[in-house]
Short mmCIF file of C-alpha atoms in Angstrom, two decimals:
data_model
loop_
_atom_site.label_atom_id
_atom_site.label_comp_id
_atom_site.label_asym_id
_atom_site.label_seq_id
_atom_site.Cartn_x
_atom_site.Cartn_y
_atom_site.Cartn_z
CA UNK Z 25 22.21 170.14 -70.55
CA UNK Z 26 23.49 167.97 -67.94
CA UNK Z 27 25.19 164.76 -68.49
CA UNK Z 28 22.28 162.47 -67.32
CA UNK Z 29 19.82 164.34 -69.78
CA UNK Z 30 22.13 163.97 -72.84
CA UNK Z 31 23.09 160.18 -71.86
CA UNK Z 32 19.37 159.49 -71.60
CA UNK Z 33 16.70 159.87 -74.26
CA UNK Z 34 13.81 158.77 -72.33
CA UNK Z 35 9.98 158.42 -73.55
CA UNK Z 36 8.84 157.75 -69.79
CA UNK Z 37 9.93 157.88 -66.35
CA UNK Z 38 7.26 155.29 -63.67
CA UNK Z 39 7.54 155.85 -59.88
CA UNK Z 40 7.15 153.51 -57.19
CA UNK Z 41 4.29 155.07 -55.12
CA UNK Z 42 3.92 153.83 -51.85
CA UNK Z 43 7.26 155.00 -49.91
CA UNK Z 44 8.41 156.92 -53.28
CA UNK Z 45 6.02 159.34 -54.03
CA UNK Z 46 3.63 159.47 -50.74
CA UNK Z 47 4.01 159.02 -46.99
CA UNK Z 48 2.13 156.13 -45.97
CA UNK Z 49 3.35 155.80 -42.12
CA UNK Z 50 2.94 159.25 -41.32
CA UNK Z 51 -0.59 159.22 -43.48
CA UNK Z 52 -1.60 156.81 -41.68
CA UNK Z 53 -0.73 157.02 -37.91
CA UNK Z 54 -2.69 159.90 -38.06
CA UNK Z 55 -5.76 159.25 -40.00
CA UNK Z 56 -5.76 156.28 -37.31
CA UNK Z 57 -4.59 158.04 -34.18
CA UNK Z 58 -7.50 160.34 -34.74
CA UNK Z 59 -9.78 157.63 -35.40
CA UNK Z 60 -8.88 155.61 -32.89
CA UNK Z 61 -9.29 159.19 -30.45
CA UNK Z 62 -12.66 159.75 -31.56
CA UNK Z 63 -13.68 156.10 -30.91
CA UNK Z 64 -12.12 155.57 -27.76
CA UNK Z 65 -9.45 152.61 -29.54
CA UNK Z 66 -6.18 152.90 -27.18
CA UNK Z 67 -3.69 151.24 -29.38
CA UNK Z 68 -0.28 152.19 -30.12
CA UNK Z 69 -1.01 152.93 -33.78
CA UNK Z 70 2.72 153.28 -35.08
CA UNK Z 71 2.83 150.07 -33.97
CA UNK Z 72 -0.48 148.99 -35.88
CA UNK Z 73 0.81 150.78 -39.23
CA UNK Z 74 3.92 148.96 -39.31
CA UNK Z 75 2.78 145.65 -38.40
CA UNK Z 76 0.29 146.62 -41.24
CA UNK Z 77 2.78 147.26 -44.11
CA UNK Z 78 4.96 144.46 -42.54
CA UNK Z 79 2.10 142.57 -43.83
CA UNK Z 80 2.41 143.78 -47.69
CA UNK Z 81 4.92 141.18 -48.73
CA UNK Z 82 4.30 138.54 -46.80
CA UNK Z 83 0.86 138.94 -48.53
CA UNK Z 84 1.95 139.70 -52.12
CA UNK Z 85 4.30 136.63 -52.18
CA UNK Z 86 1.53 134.16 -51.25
CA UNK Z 87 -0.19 135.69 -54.52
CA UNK Z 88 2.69 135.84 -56.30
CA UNK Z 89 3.74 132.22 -55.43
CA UNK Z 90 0.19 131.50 -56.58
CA UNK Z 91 -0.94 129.72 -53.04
CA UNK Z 92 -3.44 132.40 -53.21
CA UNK Z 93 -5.51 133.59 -56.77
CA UNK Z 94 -5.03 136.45 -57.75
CA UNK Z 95 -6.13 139.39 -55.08
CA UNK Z 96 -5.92 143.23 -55.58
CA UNK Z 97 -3.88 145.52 -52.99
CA UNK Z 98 -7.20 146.76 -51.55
CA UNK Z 99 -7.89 143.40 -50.50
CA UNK Z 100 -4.68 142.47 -49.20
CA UNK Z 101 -4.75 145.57 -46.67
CA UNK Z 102 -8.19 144.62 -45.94
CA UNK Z 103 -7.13 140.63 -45.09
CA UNK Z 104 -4.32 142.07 -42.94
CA UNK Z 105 -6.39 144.96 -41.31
CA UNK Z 106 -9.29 142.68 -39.68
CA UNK Z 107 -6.05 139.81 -38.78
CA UNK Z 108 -4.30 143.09 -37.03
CA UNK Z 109 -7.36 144.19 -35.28
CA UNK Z 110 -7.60 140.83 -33.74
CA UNK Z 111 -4.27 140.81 -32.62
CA UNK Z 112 -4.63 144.43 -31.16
CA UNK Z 113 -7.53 143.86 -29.73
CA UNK Z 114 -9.80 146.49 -31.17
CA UNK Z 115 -11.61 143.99 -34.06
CA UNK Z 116 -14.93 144.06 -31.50
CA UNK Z 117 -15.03 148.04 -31.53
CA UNK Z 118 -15.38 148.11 -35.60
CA UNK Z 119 -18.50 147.32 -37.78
CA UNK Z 120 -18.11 146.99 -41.38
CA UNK Z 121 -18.27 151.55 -42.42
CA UNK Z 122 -15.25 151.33 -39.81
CA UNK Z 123 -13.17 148.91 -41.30
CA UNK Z 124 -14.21 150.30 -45.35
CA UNK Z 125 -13.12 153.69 -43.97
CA UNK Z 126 -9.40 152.64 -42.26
CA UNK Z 127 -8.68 150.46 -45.59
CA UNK Z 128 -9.59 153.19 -47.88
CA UNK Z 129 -6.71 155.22 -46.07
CA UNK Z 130 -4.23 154.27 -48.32
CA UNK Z 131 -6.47 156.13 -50.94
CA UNK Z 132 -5.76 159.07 -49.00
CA UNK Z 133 -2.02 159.17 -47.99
CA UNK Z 134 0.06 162.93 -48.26
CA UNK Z 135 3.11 162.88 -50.63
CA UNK Z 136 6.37 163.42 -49.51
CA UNK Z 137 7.17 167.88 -49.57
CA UNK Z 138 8.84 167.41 -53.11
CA UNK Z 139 6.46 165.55 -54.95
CA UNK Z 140 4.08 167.02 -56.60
CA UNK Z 141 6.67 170.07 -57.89
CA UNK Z 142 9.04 167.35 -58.87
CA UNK Z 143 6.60 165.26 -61.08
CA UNK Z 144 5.32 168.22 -62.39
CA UNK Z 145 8.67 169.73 -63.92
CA UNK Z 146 9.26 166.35 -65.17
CA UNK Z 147 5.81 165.75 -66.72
CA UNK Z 148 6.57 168.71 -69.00
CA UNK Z 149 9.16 167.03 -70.83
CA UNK Z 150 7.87 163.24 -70.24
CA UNK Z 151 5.46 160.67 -69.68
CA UNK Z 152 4.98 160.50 -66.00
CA UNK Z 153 3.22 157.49 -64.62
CA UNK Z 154 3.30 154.89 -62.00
CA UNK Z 155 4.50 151.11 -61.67
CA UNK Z 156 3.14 150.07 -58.87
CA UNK Z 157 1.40 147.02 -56.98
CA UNK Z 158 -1.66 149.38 -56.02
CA UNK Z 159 -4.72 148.15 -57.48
CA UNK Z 160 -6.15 150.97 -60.68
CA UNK Z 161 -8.60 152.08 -57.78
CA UNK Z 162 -6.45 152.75 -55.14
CA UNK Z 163 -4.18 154.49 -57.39
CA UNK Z 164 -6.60 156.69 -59.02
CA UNK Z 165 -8.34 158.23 -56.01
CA UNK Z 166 -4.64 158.49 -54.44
CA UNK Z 167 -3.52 160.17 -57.63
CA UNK Z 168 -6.68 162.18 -57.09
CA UNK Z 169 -6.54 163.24 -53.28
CA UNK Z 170 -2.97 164.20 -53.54
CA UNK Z 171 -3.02 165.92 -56.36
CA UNK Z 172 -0.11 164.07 -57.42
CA UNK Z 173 0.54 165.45 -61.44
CA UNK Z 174 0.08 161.72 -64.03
CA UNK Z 175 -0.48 160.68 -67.21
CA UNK Z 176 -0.77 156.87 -67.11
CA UNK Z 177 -0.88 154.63 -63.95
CA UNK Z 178 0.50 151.50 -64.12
CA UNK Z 179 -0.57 148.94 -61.68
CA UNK Z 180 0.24 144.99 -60.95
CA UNK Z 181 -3.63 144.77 -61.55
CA UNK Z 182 -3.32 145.58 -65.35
CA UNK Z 183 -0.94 142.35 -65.37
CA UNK Z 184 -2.45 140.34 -61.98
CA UNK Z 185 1.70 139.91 -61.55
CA UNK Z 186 3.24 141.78 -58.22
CA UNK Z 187 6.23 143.19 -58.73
CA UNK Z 188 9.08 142.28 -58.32
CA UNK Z 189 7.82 139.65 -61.17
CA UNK Z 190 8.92 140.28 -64.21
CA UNK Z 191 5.60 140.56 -65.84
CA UNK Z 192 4.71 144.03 -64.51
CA UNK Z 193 8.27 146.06 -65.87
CA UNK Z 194 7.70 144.22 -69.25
CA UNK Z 195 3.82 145.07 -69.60
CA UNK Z 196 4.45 148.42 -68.56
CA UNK Z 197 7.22 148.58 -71.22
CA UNK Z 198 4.88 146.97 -73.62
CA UNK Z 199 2.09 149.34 -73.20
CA UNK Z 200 4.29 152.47 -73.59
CA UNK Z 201 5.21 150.80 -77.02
CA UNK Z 202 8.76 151.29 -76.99
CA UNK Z 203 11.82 149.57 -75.55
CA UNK Z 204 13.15 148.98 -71.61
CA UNK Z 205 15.94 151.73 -72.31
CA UNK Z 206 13.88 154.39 -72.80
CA UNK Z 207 11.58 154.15 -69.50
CA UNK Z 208 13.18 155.01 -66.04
CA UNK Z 209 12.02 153.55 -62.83
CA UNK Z 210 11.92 155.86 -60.27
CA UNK Z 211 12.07 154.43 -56.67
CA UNK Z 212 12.93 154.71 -52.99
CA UNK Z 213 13.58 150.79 -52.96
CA UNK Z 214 16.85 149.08 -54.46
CA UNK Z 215 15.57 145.55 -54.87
CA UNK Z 216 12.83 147.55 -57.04
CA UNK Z 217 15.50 149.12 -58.88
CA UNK Z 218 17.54 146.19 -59.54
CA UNK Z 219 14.51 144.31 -61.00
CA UNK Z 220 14.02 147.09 -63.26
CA UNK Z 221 17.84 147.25 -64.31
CA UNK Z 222 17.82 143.17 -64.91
CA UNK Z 223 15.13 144.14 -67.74
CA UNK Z 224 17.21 147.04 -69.28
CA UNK Z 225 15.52 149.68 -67.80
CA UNK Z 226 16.94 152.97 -66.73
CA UNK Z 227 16.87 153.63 -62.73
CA UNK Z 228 16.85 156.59 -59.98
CA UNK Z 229 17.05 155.87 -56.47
CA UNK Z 230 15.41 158.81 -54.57
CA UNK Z 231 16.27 158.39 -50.95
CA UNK Z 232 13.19 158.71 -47.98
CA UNK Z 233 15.26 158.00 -45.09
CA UNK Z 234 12.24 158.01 -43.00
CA UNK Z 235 9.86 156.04 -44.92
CA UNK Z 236 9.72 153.34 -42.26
CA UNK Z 237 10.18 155.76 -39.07
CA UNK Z 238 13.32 157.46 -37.40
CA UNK Z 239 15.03 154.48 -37.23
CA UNK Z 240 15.02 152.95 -40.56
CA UNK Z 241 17.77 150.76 -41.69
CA UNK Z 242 17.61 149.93 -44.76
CA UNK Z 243 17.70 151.42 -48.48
CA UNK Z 244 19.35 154.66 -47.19
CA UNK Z 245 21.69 155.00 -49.80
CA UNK Z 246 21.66 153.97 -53.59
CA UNK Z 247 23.11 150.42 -54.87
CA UNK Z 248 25.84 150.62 -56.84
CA UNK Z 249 23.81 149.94 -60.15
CA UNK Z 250 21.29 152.59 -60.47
CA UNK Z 251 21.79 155.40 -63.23
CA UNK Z 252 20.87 158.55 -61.14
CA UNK Z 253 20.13 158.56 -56.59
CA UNK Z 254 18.50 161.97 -55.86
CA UNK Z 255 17.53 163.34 -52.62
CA UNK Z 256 14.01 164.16 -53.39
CA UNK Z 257 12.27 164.81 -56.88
CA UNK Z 258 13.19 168.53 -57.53
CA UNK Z 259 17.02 167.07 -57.31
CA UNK Z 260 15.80 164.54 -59.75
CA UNK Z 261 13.77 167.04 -62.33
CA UNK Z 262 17.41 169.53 -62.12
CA UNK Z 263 19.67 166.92 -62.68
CA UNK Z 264 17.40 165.44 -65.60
CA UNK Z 265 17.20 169.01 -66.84
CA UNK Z 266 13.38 168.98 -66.86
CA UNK L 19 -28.79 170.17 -57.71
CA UNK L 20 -30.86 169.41 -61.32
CA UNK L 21 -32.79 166.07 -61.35
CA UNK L 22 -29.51 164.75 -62.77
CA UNK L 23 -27.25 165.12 -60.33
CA UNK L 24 -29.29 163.50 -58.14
CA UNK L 25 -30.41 160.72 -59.77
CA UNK L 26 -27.45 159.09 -60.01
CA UNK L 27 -24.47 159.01 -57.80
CA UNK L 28 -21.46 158.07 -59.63
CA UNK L 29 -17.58 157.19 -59.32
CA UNK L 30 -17.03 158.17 -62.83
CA UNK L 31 -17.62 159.32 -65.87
CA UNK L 32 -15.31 157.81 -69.30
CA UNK L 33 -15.63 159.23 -72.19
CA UNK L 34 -15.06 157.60 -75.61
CA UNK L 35 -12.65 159.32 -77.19
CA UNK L 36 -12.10 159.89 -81.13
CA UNK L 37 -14.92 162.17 -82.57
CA UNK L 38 -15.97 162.61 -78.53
CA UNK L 39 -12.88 164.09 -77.13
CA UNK L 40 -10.88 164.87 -80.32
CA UNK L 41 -12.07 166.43 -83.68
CA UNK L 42 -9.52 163.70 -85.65
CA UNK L 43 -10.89 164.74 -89.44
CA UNK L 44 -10.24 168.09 -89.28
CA UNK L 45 -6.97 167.56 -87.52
CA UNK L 46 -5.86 165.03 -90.02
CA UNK L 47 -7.11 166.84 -93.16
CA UNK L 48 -5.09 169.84 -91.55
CA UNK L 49 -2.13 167.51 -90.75
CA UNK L 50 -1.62 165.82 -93.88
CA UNK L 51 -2.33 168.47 -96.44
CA UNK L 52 0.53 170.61 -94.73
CA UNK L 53 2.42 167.65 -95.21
CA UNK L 54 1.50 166.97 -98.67
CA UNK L 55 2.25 170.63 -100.09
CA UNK L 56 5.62 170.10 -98.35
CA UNK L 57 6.07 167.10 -100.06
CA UNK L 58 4.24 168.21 -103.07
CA UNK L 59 2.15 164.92 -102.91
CA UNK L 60 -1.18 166.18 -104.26
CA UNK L 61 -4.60 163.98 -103.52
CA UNK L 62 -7.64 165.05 -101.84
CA UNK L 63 -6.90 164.89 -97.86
CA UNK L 64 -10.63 165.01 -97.39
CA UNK L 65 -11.35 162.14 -99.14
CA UNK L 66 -8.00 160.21 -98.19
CA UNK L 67 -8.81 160.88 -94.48
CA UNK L 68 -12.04 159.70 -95.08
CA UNK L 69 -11.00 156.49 -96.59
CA UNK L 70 -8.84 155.78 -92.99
CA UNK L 71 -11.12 156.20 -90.36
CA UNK L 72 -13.66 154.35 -92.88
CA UNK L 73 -11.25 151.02 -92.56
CA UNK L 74 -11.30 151.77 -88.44
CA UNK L 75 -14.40 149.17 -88.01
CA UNK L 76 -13.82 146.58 -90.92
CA UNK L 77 -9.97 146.63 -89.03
CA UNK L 78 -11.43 146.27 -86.37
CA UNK L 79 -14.11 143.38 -86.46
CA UNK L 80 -11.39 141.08 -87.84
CA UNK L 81 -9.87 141.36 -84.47
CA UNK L 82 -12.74 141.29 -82.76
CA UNK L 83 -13.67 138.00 -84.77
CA UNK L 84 -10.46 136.51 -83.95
CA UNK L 85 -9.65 136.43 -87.96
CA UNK L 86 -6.39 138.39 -86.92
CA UNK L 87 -4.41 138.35 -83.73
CA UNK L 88 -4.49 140.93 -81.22
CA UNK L 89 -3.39 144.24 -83.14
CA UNK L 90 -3.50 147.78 -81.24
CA UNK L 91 -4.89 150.33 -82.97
CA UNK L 92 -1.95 152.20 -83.71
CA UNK L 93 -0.89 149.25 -86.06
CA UNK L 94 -4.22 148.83 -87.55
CA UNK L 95 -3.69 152.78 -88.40
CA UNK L 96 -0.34 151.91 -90.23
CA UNK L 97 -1.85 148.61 -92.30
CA UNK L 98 -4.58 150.82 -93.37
CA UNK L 99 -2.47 154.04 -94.20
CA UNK L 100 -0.52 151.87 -96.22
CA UNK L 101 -3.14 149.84 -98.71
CA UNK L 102 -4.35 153.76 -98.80
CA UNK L 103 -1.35 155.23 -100.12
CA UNK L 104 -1.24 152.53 -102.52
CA UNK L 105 -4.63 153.41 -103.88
CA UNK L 106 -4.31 157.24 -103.65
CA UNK L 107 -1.23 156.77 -105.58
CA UNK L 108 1.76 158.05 -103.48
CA UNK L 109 3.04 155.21 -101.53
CA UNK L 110 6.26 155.38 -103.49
CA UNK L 111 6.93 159.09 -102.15
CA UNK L 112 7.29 158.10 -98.96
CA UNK L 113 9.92 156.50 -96.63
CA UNK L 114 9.84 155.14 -93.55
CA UNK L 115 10.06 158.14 -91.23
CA UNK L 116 7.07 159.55 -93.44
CA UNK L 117 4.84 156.47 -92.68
CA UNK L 118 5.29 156.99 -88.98
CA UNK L 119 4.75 160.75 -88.90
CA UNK L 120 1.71 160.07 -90.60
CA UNK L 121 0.32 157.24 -88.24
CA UNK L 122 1.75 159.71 -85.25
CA UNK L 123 -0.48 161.81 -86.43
CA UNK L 124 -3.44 160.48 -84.45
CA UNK L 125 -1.39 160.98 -81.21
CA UNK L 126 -1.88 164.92 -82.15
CA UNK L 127 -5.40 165.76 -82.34
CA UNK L 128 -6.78 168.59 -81.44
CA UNK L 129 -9.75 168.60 -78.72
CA UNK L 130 -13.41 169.85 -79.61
CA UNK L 131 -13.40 173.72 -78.25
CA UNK L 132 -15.76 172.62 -75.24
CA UNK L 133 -13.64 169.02 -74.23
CA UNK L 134 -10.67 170.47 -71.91
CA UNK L 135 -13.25 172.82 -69.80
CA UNK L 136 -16.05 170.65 -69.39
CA UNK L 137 -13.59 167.82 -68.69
CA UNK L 138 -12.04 169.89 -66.20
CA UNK L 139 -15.03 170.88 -64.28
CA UNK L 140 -16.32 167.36 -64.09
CA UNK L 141 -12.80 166.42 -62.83
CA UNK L 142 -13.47 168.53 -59.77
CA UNK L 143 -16.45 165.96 -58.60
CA UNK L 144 -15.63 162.45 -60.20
CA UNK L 145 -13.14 160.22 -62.01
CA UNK L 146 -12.93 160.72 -65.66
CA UNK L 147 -11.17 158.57 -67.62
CA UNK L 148 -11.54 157.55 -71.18
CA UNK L 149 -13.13 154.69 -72.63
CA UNK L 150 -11.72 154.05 -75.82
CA UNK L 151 -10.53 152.01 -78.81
CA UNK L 152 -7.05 153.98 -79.01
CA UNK L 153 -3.99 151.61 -77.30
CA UNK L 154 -2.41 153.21 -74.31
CA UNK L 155 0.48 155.10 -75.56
CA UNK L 156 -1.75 156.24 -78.01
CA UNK L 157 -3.99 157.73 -75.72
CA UNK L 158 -1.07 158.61 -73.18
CA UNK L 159 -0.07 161.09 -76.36
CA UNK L 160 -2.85 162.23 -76.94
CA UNK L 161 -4.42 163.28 -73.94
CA UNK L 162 -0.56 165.31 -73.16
CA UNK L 163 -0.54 166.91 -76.27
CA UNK L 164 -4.75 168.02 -75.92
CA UNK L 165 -4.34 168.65 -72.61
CA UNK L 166 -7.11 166.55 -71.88
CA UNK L 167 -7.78 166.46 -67.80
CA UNK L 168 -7.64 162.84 -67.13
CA UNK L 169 -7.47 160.66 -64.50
CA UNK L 170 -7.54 157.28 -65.96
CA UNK L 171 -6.86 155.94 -69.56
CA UNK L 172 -8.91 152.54 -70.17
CA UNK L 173 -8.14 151.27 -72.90
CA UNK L 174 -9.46 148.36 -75.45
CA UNK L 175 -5.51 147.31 -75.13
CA UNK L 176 -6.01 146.42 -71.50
CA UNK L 177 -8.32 143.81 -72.62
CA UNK L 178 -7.28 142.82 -76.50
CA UNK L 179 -11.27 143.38 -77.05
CA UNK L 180 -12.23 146.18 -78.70
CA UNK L 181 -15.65 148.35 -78.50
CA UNK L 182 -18.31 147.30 -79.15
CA UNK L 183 -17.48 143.86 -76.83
CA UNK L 184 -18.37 143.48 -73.24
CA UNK L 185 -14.82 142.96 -72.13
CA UNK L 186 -14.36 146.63 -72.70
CA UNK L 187 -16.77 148.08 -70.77
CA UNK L 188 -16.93 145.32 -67.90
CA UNK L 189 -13.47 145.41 -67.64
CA UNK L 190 -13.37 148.86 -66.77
CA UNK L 191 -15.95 148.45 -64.20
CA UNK L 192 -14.00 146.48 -62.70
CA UNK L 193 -10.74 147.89 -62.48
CA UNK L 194 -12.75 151.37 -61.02
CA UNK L 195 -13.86 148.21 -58.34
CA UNK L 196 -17.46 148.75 -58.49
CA UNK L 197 -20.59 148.44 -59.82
CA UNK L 198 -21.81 149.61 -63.30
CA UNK L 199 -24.63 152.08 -62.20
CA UNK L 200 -22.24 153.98 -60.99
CA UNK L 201 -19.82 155.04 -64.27
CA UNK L 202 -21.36 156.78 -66.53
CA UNK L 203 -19.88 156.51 -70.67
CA UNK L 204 -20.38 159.90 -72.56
CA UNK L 205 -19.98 159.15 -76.18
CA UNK L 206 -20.79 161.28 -79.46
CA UNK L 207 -21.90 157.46 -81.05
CA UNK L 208 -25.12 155.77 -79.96
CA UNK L 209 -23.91 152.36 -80.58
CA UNK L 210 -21.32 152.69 -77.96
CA UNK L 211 -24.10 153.89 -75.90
CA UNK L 212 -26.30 151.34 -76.05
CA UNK L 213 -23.99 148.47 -75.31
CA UNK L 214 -23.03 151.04 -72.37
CA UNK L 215 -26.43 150.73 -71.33
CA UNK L 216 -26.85 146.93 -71.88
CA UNK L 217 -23.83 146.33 -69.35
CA UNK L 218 -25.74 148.71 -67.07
CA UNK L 219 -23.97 151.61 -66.81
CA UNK L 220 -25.38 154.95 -67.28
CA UNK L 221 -25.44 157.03 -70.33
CA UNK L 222 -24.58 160.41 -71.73
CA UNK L 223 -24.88 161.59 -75.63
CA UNK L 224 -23.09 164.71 -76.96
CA UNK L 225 -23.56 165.52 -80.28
CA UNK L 226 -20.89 165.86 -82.55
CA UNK L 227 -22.67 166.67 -86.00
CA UNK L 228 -19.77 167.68 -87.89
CA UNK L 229 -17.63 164.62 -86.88
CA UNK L 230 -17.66 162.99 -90.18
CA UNK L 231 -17.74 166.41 -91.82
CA UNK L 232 -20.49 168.40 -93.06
CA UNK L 233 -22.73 165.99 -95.07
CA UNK L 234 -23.02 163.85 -91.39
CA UNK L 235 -26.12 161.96 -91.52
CA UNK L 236 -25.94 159.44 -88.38
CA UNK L 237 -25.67 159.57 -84.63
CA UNK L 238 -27.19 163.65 -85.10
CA UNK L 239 -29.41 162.75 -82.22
CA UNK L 240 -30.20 160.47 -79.19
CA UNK L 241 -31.33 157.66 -79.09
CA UNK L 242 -34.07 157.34 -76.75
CA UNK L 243 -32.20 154.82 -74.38
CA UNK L 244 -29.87 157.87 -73.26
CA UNK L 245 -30.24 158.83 -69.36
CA UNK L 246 -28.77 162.85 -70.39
CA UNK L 247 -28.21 164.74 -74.20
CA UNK L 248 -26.53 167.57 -74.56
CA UNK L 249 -25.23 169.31 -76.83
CA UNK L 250 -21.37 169.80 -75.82
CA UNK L 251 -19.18 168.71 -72.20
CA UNK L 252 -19.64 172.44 -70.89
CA UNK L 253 -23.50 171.65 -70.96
CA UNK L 254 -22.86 168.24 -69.49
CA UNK L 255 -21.43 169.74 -66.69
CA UNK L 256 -24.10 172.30 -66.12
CA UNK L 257 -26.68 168.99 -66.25
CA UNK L 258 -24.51 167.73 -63.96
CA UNK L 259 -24.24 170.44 -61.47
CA UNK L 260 -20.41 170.50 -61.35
#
């Protein structure tokens, strides 16, 4: 047994999902590139898919911050979808079976190669589940579509709190019915992590250098507080022993 | 495609889940009377067993009356196993470890011999999730140790308002984000049913006639407000054309 398996007697290990466990940019600058082909829409779409998830926090904050009630993910990326095809100057092109189709997308993204093997290993020895800000929807058809191995999703929606609030480690905690050290966060994000430490939970960075493109800057290595960084989630089932 | 399938397009399908899903009396007759020959503890299992799942509803309605405070059903499980072990006479033999082993024991039941396969081939078309009473973790347990198929665990925890209230059954409506023709509740208990059906939703009975054991005189039939009866989930999914 390795050292991080005896150290740790877990009940659960929760995984970020969007950047974590599937590849949203890549997902969707195809499922849009092709879309966008068959409808004659000449828009840089890398472009559109990162101004698109540049749009997630700004977004989540205003709920968070409560200048905006309380509003699920789906709707978020539907608020900043019509704003973005304004601004790209494709919203004319797109009745309302368009715009249903490019939000439900995230639904539909691929995981990363080492997914689905990773959580699988894992899930044989425990919980696996998510904590993450998708709305229950989203993250059942994505859980669905890609196949991705679970056995409870945990979403901001079950607590109407985003993370990083506080509110969504501690009810995901509270619904396992047992205590912060024996749940790990899994996540490709440090300021995730960190949250999740500050509550006494147990942490793995997994790195996805190219999460945000080829020239990502950001959360390419570990912070110095996180229990276990992995290169992908087979790394993280053999060092946990699973 | 029968007259079933396409009558009714659906999103998904929840299934209530203790005497549905899981055969819990002969699992905890099994369960305990290993347990009490070990211990040499000698009552009658049948009728002790018996006695618990016939304090599940009285438990219950205080909470749902607000004469307690929220409790999950995991705790309601331990208040009643203990008044029982009073009256059965062998509370004394027992420590703490014992108490929780017992309660766990609900975490462990064992699936009717039609649940994982027709759950599985349901899977293929729709969500399935349950729809039950059990807390999360509870239910997280149980459906790993069954190997139920699930995508989804709603649960009355998510709402602190148990079955038979609206909350329940709304709730989950909404978190699947649309509209209530379009989940479907298969339960083994007309009751359940028919506040299914007063929310809207569609309805599916299996039978279950040995649930309460073998002198069962309720809930042996349909009632007539079902939309499909049948007599186990492998004939549920041949009604159902998946």
């Amino acid at each position: 047994m390795t050292a991080e398996a005896t150290m740790i007697e877990l009940d659960a290990i929760l995984f970020d999902t969007f950047g974590t466990l599937v590849d949203w940019r890549t997902s969707l600058i195809a499922d849009l590139s092709r879309f966008g082909g068959e409808r004659g829409i000449a828009v840089d779409w890398a472009a559109f898919v990162d101004a698109w998830r540049g749009a997630y926090a700004p977004s989540m904050d205003r709920v968070r911050r409560r200048d905006e009630p309380w509003k699920t993910l789906d709707a978020l990326h539907r608020d900043s979808f019509d704003d973005l095809a304004r601004k790209f100057g494709f919203n004319a092109s797109l009745d309302e079976n368009d715009r249903g189709w490019c939000v439900d997308r995230w639904h539909r993204l691929r995981p990363w190669p080492d997914t689905v093997a990773g959580l699988a290993r894992l899930r044989v020895r425990w919980i696996v589940g998510t904590l993450s800000n998708g709305n229950v929807r989203l993250l059942a058809d994505l859980a669905r579509s890609a196949a991705l191995p679970m056995d409870v999703l945990f979403s901001a929606e079950l607590f109407r709190h985003y993370k990083r609030d506080s509110e969504v480690y501690l009810g995901a905690i509270e619904l396992l019915a047992t205590t912060p050290d024996r749940v790990m966060l899994c996540a490709a994000h440090n300021d995730d992590l960190a949250a999740a430490k500050s509550h006494g939970m147990r942490t793995a960075f997994v790195a996805r250098p190219t999460e945000y493109g080829p020239n990502q800057s950001t959360d390419l290595t570990a912070g110095d507080r996180v229990d276990i960084a992995v290169r992908d989630l087979r790394e993280l089932a053999d060092r946990m022993d699973a």
